[in-house]
Coordinates of C-alpha atoms in Angstrom, one line a residue:
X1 CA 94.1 134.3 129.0
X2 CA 97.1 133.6 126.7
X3 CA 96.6 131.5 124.2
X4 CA 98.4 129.8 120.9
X5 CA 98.6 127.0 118.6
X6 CA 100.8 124.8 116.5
X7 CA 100.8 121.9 114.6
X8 CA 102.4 118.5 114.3
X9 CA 102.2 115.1 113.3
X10 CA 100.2 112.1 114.7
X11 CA 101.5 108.9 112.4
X12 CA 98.6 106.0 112.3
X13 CA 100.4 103.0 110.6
X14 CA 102.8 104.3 107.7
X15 CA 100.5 107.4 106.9
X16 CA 100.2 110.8 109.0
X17 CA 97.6 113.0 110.2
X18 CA 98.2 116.7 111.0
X19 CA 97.3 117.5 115.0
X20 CA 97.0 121.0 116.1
X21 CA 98.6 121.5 119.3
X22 CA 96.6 124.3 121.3
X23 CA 98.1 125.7 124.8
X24 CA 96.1 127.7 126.8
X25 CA 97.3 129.9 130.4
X26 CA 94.2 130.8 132.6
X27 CA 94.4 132.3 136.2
X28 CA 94.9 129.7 138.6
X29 CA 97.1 126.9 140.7
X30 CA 100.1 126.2 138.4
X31 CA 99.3 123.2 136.5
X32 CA 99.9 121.2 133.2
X33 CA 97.2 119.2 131.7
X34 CA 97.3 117.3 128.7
X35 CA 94.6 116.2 126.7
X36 CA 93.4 114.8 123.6
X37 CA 93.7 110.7 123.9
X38 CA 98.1 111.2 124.4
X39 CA 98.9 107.8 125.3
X40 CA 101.6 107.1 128.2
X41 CA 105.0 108.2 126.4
X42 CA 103.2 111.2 125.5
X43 CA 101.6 112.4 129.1
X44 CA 105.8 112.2 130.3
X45 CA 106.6 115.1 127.5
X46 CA 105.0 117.1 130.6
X47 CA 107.7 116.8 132.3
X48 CA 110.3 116.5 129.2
X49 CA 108.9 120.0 128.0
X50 CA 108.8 121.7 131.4
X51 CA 112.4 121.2 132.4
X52 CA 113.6 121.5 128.5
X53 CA 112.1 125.1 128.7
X54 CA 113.9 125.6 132.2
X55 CA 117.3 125.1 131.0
X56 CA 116.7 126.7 127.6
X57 CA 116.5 129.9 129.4
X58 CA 112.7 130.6 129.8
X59 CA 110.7 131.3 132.5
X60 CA 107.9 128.5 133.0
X61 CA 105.0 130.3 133.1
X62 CA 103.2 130.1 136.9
X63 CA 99.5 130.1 135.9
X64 CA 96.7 127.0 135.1
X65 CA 98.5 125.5 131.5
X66 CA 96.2 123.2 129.3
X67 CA 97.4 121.4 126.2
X68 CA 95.3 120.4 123.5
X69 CA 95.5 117.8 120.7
X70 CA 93.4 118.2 118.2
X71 CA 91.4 116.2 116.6
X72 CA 90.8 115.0 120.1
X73 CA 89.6 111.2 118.9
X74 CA 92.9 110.3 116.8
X75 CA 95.3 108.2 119.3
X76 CA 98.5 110.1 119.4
X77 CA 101.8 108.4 121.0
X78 CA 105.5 108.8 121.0
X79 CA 107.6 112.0 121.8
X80 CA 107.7 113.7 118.6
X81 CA 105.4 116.0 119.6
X82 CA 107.4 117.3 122.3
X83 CA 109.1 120.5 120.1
X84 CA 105.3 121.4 119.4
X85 CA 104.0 121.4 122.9
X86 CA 107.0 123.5 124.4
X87 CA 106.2 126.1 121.8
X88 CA 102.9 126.4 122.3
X89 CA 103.2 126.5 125.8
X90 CA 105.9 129.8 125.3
X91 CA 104.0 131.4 122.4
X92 CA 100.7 131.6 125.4
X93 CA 103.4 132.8 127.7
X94 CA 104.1 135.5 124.8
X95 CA 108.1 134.5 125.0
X96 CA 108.1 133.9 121.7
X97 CA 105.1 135.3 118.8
X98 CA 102.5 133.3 118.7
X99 CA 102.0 134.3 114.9
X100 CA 105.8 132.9 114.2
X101 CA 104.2 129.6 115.5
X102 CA 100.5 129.2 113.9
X103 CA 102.0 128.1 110.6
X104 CA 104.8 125.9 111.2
X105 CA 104.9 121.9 111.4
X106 CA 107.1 120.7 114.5
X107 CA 108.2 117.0 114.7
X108 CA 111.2 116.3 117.7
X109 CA 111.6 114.8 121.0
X110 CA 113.4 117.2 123.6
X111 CA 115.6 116.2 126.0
X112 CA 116.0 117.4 129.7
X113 CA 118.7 119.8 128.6
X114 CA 117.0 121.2 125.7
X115 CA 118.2 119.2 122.7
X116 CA 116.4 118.7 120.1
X117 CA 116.4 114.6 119.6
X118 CA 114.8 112.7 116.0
X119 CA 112.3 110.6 115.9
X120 CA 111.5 107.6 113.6
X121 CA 108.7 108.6 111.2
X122 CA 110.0 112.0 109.6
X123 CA 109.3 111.3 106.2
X124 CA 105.3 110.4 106.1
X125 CA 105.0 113.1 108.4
X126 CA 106.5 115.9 106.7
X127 CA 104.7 114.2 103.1
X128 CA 101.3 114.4 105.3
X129 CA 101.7 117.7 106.3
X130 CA 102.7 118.8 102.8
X131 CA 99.2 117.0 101.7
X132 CA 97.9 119.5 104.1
X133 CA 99.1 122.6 103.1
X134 CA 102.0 123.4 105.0
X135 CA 105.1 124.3 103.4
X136 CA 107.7 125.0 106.9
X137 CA 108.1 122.6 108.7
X138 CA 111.1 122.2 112.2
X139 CA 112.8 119.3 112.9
X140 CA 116.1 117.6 114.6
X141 CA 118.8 118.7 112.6
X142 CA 120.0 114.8 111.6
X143 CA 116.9 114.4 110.3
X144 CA 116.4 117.2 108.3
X145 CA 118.1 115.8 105.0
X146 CA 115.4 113.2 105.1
X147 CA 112.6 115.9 105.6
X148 CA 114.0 117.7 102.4
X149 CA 112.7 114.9 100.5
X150 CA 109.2 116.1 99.9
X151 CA 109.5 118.9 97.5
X152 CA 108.0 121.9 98.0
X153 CA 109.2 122.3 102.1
X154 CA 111.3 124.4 103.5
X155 CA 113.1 122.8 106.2
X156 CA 114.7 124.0 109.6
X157 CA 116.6 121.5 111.5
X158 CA 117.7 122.8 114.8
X159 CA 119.9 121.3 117.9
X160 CA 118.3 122.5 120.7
X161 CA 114.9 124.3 122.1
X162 CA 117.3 127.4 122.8
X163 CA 118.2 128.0 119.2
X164 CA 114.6 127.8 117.8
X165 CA 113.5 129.9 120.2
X166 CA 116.1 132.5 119.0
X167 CA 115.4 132.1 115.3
X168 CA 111.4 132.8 115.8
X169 CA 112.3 135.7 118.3
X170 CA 114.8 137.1 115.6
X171 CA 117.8 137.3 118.4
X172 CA 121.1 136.1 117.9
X173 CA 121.1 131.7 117.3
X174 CA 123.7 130.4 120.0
X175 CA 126.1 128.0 119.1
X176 CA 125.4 124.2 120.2
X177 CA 129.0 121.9 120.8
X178 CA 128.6 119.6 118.4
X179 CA 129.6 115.7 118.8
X180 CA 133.3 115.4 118.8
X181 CA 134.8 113.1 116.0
X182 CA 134.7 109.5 116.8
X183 CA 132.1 109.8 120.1
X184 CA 128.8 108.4 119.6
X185 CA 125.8 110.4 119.3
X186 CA 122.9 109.4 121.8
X187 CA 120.5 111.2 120.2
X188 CA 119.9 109.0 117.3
X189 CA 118.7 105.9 119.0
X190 CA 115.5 106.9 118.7
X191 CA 115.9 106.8 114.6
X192 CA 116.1 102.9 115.3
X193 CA 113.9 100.0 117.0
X194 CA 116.6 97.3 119.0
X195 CA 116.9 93.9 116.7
X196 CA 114.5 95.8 114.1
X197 CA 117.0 95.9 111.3
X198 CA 117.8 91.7 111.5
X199 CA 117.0 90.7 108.2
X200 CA 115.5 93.4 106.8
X201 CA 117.8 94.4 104.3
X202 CA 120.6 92.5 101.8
X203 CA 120.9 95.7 99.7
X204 CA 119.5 98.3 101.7
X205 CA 122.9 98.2 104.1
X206 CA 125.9 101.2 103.4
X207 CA 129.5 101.0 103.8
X208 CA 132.1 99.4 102.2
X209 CA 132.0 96.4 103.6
X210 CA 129.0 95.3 101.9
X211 CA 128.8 91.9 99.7
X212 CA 126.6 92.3 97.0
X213 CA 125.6 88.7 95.7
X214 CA 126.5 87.7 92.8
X215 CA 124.5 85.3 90.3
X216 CA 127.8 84.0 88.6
X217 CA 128.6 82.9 92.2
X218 CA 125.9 80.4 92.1
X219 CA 126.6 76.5 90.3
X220 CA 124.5 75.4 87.8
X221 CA 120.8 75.7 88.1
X222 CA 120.4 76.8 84.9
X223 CA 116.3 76.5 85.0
X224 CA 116.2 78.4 88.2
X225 CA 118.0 81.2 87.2
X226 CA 116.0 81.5 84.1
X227 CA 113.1 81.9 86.7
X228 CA 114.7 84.2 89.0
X229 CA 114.9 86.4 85.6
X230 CA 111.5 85.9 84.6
X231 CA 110.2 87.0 88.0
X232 CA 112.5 89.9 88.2
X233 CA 111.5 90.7 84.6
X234 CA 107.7 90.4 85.2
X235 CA 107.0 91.2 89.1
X236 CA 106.6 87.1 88.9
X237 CA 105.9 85.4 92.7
X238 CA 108.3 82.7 93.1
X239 CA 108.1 78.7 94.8
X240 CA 111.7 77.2 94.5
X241 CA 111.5 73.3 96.1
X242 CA 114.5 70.9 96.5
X243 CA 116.6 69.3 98.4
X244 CA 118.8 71.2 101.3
X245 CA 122.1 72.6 100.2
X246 CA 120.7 72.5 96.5
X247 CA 121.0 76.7 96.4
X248 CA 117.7 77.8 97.0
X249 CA 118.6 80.3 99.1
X250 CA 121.8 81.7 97.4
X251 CA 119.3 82.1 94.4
X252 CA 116.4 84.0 96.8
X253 CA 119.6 86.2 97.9
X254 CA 120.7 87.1 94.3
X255 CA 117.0 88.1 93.0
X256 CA 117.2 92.3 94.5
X257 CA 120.4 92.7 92.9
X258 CA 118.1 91.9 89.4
X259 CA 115.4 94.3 89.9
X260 CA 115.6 97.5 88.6
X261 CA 116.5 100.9 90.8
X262 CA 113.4 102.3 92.5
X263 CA 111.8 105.4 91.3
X264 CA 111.8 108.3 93.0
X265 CA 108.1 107.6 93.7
X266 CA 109.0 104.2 94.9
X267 CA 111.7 105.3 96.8
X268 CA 109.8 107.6 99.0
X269 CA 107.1 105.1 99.3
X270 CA 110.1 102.4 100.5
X271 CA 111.6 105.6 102.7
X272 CA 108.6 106.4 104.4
X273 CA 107.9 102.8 105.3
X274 CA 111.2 101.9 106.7
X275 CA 111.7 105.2 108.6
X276 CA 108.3 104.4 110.3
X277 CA 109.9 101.2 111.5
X278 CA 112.9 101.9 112.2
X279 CA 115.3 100.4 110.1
X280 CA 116.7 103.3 107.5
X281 CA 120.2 102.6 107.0
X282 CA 122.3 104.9 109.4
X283 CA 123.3 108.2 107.0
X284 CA 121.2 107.3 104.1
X285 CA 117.6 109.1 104.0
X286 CA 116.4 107.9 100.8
X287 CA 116.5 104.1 100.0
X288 CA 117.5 103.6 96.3
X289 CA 117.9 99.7 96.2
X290 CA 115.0 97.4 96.6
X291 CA 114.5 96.1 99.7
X292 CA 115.4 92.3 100.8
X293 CA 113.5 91.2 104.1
X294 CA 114.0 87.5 105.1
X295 CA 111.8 86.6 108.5
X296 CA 112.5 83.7 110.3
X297 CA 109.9 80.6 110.2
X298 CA 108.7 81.4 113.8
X299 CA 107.4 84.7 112.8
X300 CA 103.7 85.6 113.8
X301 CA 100.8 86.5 111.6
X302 CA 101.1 90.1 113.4
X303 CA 104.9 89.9 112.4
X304 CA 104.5 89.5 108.7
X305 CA 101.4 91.2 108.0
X306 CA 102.0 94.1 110.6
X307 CA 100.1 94.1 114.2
X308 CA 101.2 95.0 117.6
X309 CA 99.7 96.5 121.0
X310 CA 97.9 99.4 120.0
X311 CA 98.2 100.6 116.4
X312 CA 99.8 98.2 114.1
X313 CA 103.1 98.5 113.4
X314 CA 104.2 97.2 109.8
X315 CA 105.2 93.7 109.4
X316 CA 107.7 91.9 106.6
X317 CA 105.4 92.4 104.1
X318 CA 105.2 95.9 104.3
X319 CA 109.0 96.3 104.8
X320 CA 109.4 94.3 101.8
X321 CA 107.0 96.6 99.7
X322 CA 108.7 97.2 96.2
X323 CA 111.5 94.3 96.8
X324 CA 111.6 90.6 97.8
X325 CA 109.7 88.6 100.8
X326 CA 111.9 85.6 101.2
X327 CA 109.9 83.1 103.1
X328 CA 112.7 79.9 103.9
X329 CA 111.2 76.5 105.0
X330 CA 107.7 77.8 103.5
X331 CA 106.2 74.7 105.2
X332 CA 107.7 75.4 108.9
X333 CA 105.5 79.0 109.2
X334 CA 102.6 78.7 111.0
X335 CA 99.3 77.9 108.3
X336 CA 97.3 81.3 109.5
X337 CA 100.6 83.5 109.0
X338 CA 101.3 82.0 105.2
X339 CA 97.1 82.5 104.3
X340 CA 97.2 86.0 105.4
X341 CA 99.8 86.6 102.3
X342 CA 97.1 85.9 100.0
X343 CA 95.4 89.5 100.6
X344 CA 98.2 91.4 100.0
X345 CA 99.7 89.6 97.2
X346 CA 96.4 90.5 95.1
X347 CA 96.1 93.8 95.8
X348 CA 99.3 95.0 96.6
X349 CA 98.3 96.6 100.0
X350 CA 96.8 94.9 103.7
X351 CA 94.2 96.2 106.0
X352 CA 95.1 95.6 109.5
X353 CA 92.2 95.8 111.9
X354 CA 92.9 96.1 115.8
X355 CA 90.8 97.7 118.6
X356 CA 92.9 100.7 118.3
X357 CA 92.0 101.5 115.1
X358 CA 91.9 100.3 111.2
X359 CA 94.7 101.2 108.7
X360 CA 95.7 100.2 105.2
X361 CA 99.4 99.8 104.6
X362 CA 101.4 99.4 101.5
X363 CA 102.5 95.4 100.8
X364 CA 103.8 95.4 96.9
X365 CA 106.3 93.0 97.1
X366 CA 108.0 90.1 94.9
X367 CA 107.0 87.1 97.2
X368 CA 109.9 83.8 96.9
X369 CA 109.6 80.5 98.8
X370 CA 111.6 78.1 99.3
X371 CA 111.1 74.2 101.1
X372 CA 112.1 71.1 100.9
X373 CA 110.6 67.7 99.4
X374 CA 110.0 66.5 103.2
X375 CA 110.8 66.9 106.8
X376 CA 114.1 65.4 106.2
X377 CA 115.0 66.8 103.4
X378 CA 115.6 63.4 101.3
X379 CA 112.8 62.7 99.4
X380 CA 113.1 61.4 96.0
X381 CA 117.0 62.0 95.7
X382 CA 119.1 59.1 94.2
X383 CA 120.7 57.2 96.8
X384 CA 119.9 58.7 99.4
X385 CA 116.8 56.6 102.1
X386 CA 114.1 59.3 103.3
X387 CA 113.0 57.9 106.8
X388 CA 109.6 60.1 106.4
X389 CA 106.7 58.3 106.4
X390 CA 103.9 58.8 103.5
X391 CA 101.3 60.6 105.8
X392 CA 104.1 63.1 106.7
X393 CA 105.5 63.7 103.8
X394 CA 101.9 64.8 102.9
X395 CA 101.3 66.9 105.9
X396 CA 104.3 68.3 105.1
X397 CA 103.7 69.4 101.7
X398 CA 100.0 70.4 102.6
X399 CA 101.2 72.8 104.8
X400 CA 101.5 75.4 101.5
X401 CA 97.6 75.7 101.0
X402 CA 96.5 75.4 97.2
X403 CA 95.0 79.3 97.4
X404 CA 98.3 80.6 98.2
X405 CA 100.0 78.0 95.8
X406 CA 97.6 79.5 92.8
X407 CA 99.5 82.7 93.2
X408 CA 102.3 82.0 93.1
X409 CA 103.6 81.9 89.2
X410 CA 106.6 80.6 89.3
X411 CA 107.2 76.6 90.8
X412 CA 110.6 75.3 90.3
X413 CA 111.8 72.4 91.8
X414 CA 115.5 72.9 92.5
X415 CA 117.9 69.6 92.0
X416 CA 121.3 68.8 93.8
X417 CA 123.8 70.6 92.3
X418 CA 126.6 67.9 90.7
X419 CA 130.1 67.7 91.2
X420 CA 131.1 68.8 87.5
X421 CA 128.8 71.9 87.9
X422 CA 130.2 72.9 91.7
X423 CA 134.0 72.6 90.4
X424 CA 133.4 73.6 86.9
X425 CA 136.2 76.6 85.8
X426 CA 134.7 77.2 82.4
X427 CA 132.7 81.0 83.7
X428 CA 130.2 80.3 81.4
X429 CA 127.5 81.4 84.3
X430 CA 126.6 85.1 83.7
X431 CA 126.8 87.7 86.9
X432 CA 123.9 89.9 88.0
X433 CA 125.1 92.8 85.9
X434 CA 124.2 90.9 82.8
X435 CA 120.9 89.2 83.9
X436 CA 120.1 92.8 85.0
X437 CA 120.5 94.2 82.0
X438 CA 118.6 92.0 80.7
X439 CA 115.6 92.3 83.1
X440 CA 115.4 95.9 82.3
X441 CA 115.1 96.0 78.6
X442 CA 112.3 93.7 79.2
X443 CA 110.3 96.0 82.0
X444 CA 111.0 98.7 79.2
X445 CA 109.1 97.1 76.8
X446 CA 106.3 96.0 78.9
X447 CA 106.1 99.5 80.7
X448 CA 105.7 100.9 76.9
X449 CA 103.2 98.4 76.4
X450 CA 101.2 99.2 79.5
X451 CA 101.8 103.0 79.6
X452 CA 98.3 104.6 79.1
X453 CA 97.1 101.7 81.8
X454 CA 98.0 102.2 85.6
X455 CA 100.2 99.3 85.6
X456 CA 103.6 98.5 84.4
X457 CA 104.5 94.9 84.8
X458 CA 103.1 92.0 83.8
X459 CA 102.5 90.6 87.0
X460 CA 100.6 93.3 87.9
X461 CA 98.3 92.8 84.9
X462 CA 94.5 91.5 85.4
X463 CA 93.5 88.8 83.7
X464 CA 90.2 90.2 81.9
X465 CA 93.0 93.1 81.0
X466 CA 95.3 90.9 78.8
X467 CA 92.8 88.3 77.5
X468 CA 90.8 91.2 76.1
X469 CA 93.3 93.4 75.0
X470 CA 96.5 91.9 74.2
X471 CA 96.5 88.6 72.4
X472 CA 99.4 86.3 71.7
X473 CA 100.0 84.6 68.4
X474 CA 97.5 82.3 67.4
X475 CA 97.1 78.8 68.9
X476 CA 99.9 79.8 71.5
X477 CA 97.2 78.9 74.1
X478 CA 96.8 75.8 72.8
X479 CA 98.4 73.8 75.2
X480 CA 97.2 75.6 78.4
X481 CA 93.5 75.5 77.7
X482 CA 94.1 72.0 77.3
X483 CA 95.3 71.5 80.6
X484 CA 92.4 74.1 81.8
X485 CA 89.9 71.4 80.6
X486 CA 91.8 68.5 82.4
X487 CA 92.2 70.7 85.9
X488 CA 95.3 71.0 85.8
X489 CA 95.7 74.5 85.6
X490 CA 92.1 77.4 87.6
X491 CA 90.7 79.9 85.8
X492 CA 93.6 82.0 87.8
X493 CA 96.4 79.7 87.0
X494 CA 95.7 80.2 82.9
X495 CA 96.0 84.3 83.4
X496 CA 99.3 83.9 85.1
X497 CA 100.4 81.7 82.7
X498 CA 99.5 84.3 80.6
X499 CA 101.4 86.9 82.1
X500 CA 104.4 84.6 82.4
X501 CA 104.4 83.8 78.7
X502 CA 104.4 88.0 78.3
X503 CA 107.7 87.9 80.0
X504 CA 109.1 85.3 78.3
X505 CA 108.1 87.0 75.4
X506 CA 109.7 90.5 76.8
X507 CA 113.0 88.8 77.2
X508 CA 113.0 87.2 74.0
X509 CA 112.2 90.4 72.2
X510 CA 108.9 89.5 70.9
X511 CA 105.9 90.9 70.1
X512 CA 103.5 88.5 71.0
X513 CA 104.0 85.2 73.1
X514 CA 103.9 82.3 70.3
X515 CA 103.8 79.0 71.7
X516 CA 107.3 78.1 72.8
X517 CA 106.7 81.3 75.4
X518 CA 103.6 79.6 76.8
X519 CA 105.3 76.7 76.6
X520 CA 107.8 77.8 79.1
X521 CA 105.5 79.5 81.2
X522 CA 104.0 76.2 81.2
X523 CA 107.1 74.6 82.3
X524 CA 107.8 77.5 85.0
X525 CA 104.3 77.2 86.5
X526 CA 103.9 73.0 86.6
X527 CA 107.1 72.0 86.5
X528 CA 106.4 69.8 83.7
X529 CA 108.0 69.5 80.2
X530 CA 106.4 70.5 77.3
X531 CA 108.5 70.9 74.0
X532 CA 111.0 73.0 76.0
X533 CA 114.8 72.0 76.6
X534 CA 115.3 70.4 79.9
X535 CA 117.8 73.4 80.7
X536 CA 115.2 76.3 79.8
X537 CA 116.7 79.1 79.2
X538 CA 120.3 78.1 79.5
X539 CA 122.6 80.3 77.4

């Protein structure tokens, strides 16, 4: 009985678990069975593999085949294991040694004709088979400069079934045509998911063409942009209310270009989701910029939290992890979508549980709303008649529930922009560059602040952490106890006033928050004056 093994990938959510692929020949009718809970795109890479050996040249061996995928209970789908099974099924038929094979990590669809096609998904693979042990792993040549991001891999990126079979025989590789200049290439639709990259990235697009927004573009607003720069500064959640065409969303747009680059930790992380999904930019296997991803209104709970038939798949809030969640017209998602935010924006991750199985995905993102004062739009502006009545105004405005409200750190309220500021000349406004600049100095000093804890902002900060630890000036809290007493402000609400005041403090280039920084906090959180200029922040 021939017999030999090799190992692949299985990807549960945005993490990977390493499945042996076993092949077995035994006397008998020819046959091919497949087992080990394949779902239905994986039982057709029978007859993918089978004619891709064909036309490679081999000889499909005549006898009883059985594939194994071990562990047998994992749920294993797509066609990336396709390259695995095909070898395993020639290193039982001895065409190839099946001591070349035992060792090596394979990740690829195969076409009829023996090419080698990519799969979404490369990156947590080859990181979960690095976790394992492995360090050679074969993949589609376009994807092997994303591969080579995990350190410590050698990586083999091959065309077709043919040549792969020639570099572990040791014979002679033949040469595959390549595309010709200015045909498409077929093969990497599978890197993508169709409509999957609508709105999932401002800054995460390539080419030359791109339009980076600019903060000196935007009129006015002098308050909110000093809260777009606290919240890029700190990791700050963010509620911007006004009327329509005041600039709330040219002001949600501008807040990427703020934060700082991602690490290469972070980067990886971003990579890893988004290749899972389907939406890395074309050419670019590493995502640098943080992400921007803006759903529409009539997005499902499974949609921003990640769900789907089968295993979930990840949602906005994972596609957003280590960037911005822009949720427009707040009030017009559905009420069980916007509570299931309030999981992940504690803890930085969400558990999705399904019938198929439970998985934890990563969800760190920098969450901005923005509504309006009422259905129409009209409420409370100066000359203008809002025809909402006072009960829907209310069930408007309820629609935000208090829980998700009280994390959020940030609530602005967003006023027309005026004539004099829309046709002003005088470029007093500063660009993102600046602001930027700014922002980073300021996660400088709270990283050194925080660098023998495990966080580095201070919206990451617990509560019990900075009461206990780091204390501003004296009497700085004055105000914000006060309003803790009059219920005006949870138990919750006072430590992220707290953590705002740190970044106030940051920017400033203070030590401690006094009591104009918790003033402004204040100010940032209620939307209420306290001792600070009606332009906070304005420069």
């Amino acid at each position: 009985m021939g017999f030999a093994r090799t190992c692949s990938v299985a990807l549960v959510g945005v993490e990977g678990v390493l499945v042996e692929v076993q092949a077995g020949l035994e006397p008998g009718i020819a046959a091919f069975t497949l087992v080990g809970l394949p779902d239905k795109s994986l039982q057709e890479s029978r007859d993918r593999v089978r004619s891709a050996v064909v036309n490679s040249g081999a000889e499909w061996p005549q006898k009883k085949l059985t594939v194994g995928l071990s562990p047998a209970s994992v749920p294993k789908g797509g066609s990336g294991f396709d390259l695995a099974v095909a070898c395993a099924v020639l290193g039982a038929a001895e065409r190839i040694d099946p001591r070349q094979i035992a060792d090596l990590v394979m990740i690829g669809e195969l076409g009829l004709d023996g090419r080698v096609r990519p799969v979404r998904g490369v990156l947590p693979a080859v990181l979960a088979a690095a976790d394992a042990g492995y360090r050679q792993v074969v993949v589609a040549e376009q994807t092997a400069a994303e591969a080579s991001l995990v350190p410590e891999v050698s990586v083999l990126g091959v065309r077709s079934l043919r040549q792969l079979i020639a570099v572990l025989s040791d014979e002679p590789v033949p040469e595959e045509e390549p595309i010709e200049d200015g045909r498409p290439d077929p093969t990497l639709a599978g890197l993508s998911v169709a409509g999957a990259g609508i709105g999932t990235g401002v800054l995460c697009g390539v080419g030359a063409a791109l339009h980076v927004p600019d903060l000196a573009e935007v009129a006015g607003q002098h308050l909110a942009r000093k809260a777009l720069e606290v919240a890029a500064a700190g990791g700050h959640h963010l509620y911007l209310k006004g009327p329509p065409g005041a600039g709330k969303t040219m002001l949600a747009e501008r807040l990427p270009g703020l934060l700082p680059p991602l690490t290469s930790q972070e980067a990886l992380e971003v990579t890893a989701v988004h290749s899972v999904a389907g939406v890395l930019p074309p050419g670019k296997p590493l995502v640098h910029a943080p992400p921007y991803c803006a759903p529409h209104h009539s997005a499902t709970m499974a949609a921003l939290v990640g769900g789907g038939n089968g295993l979930p798949r990840p949602g906005a809030v994972s596609l957003a992890h280590r960037g911005v969640l822009f949720l427009d017209e707040a009030p017009e998602f559905s009420g069980r979508a916007l509570d299931a935010l309030r999981q992940p924006l504690e803890s930085g991750h969400v558990v999705v549980a399904r019938s198929a199985g439970m998985m934890q995905m990563p969800a760190r993102f920098l969450l901005a709303m923005a509504a309006n004062p009422c259905p129409c739009g009209r409420h409370s502006q100066l000359g203008e008649e809002c025809e909402c009545s006072p009960t829907a105004i209310r069930r408007y405005q309820a629609r935000l529930s208090g829980p998700l409200l009280d994390r959020v750190d940030l609530r602005v309220r967003v006023e027309a922009v005026t004539r004099a500021e829309l046709t002003g000349r005088d470029g007093a406004a500063e660009n993102t560059e600046t602001v930027a600049a700014r922002v980073r100095e300021a996660r400088e000093r709270a990283a050194a602040r925080y660098r023998a804890t495990p966080w580095s902002t201070n919206g990451e900060m617990p509560g019990h952490e900075l009461r206990s630890r780091w204390h501003p000036l004296p009497g700085a809290l004055k105000e914000a106890e006060r309003d803790m007493e009059c219920g005006l402000l949870t138990a919750r609400g006072l430590d992220r006033v707290l953590r705002v005041a740190w970044t106030v403090a940051d920017l400033a280039g203070h030590d401690r928050p006094d009591a104009e920084d918790v003033a402004q906090a204040l100010h940032l959180r209620t939307g209420f004056t306290r001792g600070v200029p009606a332009e906070a922040g304005a420069r």
